[in-house]
Short mmCIF file of the C-alpha atoms (twelve columns), coordinates in Angstrom:
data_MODEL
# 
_entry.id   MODEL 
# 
loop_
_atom_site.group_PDB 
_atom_site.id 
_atom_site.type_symbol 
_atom_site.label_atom_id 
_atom_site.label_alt_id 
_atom_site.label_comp_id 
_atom_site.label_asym_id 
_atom_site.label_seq_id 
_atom_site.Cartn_x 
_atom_site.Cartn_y 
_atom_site.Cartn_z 
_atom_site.pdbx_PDB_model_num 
ATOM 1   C CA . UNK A 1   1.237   -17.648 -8.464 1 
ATOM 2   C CA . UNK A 2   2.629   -17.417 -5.027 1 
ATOM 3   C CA . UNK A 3   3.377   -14.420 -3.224 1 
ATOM 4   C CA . UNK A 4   5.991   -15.564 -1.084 1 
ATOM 5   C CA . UNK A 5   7.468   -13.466 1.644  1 
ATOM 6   C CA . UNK A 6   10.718  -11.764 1.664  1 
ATOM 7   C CA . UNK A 7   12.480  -10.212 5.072  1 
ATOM 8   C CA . UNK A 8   13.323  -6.705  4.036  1 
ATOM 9   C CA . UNK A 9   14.429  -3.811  6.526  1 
ATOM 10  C CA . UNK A 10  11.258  -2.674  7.506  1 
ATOM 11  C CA . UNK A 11  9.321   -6.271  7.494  1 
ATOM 12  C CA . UNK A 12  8.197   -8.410  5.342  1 
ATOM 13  C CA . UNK A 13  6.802   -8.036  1.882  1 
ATOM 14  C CA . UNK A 14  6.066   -10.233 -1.116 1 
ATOM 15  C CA . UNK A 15  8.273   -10.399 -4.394 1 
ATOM 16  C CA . UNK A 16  5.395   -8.274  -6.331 1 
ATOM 17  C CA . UNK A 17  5.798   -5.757  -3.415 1 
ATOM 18  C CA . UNK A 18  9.467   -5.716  -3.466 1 
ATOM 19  C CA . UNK A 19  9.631   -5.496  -6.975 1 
ATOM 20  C CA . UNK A 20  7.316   -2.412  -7.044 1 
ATOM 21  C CA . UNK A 21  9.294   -0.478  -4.137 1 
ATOM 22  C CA . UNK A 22  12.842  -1.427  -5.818 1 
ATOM 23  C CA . UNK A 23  11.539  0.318   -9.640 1 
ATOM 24  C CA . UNK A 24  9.532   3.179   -7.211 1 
ATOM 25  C CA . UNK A 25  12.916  3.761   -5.282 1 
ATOM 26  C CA . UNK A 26  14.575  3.899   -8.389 1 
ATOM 27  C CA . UNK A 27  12.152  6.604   -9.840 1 
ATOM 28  C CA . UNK A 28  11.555  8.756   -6.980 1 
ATOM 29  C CA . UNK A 29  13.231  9.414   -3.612 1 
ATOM 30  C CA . UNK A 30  10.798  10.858  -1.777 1 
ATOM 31  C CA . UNK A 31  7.456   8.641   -0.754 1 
ATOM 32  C CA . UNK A 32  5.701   6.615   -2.445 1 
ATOM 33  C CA . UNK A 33  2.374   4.497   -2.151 1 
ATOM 34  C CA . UNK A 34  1.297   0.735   -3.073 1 
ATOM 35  C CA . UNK A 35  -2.073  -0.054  -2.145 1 
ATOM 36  C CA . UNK A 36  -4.015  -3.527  -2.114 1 
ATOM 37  C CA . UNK A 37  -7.531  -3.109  -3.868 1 
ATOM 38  C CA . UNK A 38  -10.323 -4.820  -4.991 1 
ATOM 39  C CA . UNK A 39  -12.635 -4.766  -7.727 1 
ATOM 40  C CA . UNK A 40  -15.308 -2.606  -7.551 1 
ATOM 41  C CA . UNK A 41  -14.174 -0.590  -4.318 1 
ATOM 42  C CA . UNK A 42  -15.339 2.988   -3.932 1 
ATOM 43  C CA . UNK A 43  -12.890 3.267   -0.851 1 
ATOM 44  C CA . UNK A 44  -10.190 1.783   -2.983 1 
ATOM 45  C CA . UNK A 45  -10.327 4.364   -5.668 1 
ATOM 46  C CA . UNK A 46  -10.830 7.377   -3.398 1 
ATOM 47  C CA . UNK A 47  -7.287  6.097   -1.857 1 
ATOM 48  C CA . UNK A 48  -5.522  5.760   -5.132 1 
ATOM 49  C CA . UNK A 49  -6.848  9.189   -6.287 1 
ATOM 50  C CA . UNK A 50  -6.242  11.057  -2.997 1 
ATOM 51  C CA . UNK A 51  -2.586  9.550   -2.761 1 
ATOM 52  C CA . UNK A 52  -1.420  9.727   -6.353 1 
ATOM 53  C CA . UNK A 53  -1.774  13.638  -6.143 1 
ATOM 54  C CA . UNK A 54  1.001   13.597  -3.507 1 
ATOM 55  C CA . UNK A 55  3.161   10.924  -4.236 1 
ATOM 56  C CA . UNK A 56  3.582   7.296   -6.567 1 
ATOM 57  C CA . UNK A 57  0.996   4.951   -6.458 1 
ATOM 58  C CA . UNK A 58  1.474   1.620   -7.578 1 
ATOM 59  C CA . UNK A 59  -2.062  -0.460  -7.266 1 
ATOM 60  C CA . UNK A 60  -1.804  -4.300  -7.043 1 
ATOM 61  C CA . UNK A 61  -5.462  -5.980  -7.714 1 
ATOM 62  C CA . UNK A 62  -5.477  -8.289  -4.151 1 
ATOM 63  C CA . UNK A 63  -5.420  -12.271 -5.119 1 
ATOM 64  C CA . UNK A 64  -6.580  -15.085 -2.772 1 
ATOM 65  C CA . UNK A 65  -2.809  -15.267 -0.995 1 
ATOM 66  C CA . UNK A 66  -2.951  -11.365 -0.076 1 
ATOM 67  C CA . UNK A 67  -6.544  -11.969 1.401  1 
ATOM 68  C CA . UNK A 68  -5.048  -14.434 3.589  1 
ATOM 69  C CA . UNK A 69  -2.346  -12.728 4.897  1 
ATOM 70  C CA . UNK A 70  -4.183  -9.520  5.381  1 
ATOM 71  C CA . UNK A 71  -6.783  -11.738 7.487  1 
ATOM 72  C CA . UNK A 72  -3.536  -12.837 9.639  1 
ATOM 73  C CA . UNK A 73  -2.600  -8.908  10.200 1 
ATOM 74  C CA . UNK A 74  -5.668  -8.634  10.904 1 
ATOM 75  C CA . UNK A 75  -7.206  -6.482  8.449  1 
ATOM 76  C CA . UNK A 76  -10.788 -6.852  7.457  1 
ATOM 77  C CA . UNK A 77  -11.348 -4.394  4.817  1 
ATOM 78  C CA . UNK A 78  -10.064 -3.000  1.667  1 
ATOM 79  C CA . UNK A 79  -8.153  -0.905  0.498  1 
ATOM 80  C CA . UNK A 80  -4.762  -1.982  1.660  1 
ATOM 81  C CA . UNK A 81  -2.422  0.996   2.007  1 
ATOM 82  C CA . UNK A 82  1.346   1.010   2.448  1 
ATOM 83  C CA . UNK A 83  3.370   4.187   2.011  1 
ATOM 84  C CA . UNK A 84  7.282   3.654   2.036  1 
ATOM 85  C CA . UNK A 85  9.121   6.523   2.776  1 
ATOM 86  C CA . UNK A 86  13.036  7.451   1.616  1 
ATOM 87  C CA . UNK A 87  14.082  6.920   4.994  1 
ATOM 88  C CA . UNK A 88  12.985  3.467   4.639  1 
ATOM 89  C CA . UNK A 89  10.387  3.284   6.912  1 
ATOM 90  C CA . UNK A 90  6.945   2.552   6.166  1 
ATOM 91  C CA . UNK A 91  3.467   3.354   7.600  1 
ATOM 92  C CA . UNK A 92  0.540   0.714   6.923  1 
ATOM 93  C CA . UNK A 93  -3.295  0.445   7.143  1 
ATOM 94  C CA . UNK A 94  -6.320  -0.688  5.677  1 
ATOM 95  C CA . UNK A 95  -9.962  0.877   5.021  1 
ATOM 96  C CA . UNK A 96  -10.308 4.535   4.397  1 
ATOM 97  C CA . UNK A 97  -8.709  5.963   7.227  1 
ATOM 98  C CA . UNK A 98  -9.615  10.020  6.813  1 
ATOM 99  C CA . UNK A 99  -6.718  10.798  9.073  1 
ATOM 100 C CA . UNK A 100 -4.373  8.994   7.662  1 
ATOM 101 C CA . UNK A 101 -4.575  10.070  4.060  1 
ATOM 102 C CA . UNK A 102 -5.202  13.480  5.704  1 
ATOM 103 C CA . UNK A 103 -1.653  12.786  7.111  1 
ATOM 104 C CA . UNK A 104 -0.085  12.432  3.964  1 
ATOM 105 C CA . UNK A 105 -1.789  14.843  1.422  1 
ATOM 106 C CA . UNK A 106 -1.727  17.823  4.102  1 
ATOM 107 C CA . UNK A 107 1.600   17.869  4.689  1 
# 
């Protein structure tokens, strides 16, 4: 299946992506989480579990077409983490980044 792109107000994102943050925005108005991982990821996990006591997460299990355009934004490891917040912007990274998930469960 392809994850083609779609231009959205922030960027681009994929139909399963846009699909996710349309049913998330309809659920909760505050932020929410989707984050790319991969089987068998410790870092993965501790993302999802550190995240989901703050806000929605929504996991999506990375195929061969998210690989590749994660390689093209330059990313190199997993997890994939994209919080979208109600203002409609959006704040992106991958790897466990201490200071970012610091940024958002601290708060």
């Amino acid at each position: 299946m392809s994850n083609a792109m779609k231009r959205v107000g922030y960027g681009y994102v994929s139909h399963t992506e846009q699909a996710i943050i349309e049913k998330l925005s309809r659920e909760e108005k505050h932020m929410q989480a989707i984050i790319y991982t991969n089987p068998h990821c410790q870092k993965c996990r501790w993302a999802v579990y550190k995240l989901s006591r703050v806000m929605p997460v929504q996991t999506i299990t990375a195929d061969a077409d998210d690989y590749e355009r994660f390689r093209k934004l330059g990313y190199r490891s997993m997890p994939v983490v994209k919080i979208y917040k109600a203002d409609g912007t959006h704040d992106e990274w991958c790897d466990w980044s201490v200071d970012k998930i610091k940024q958002y469960t601290e708060e």
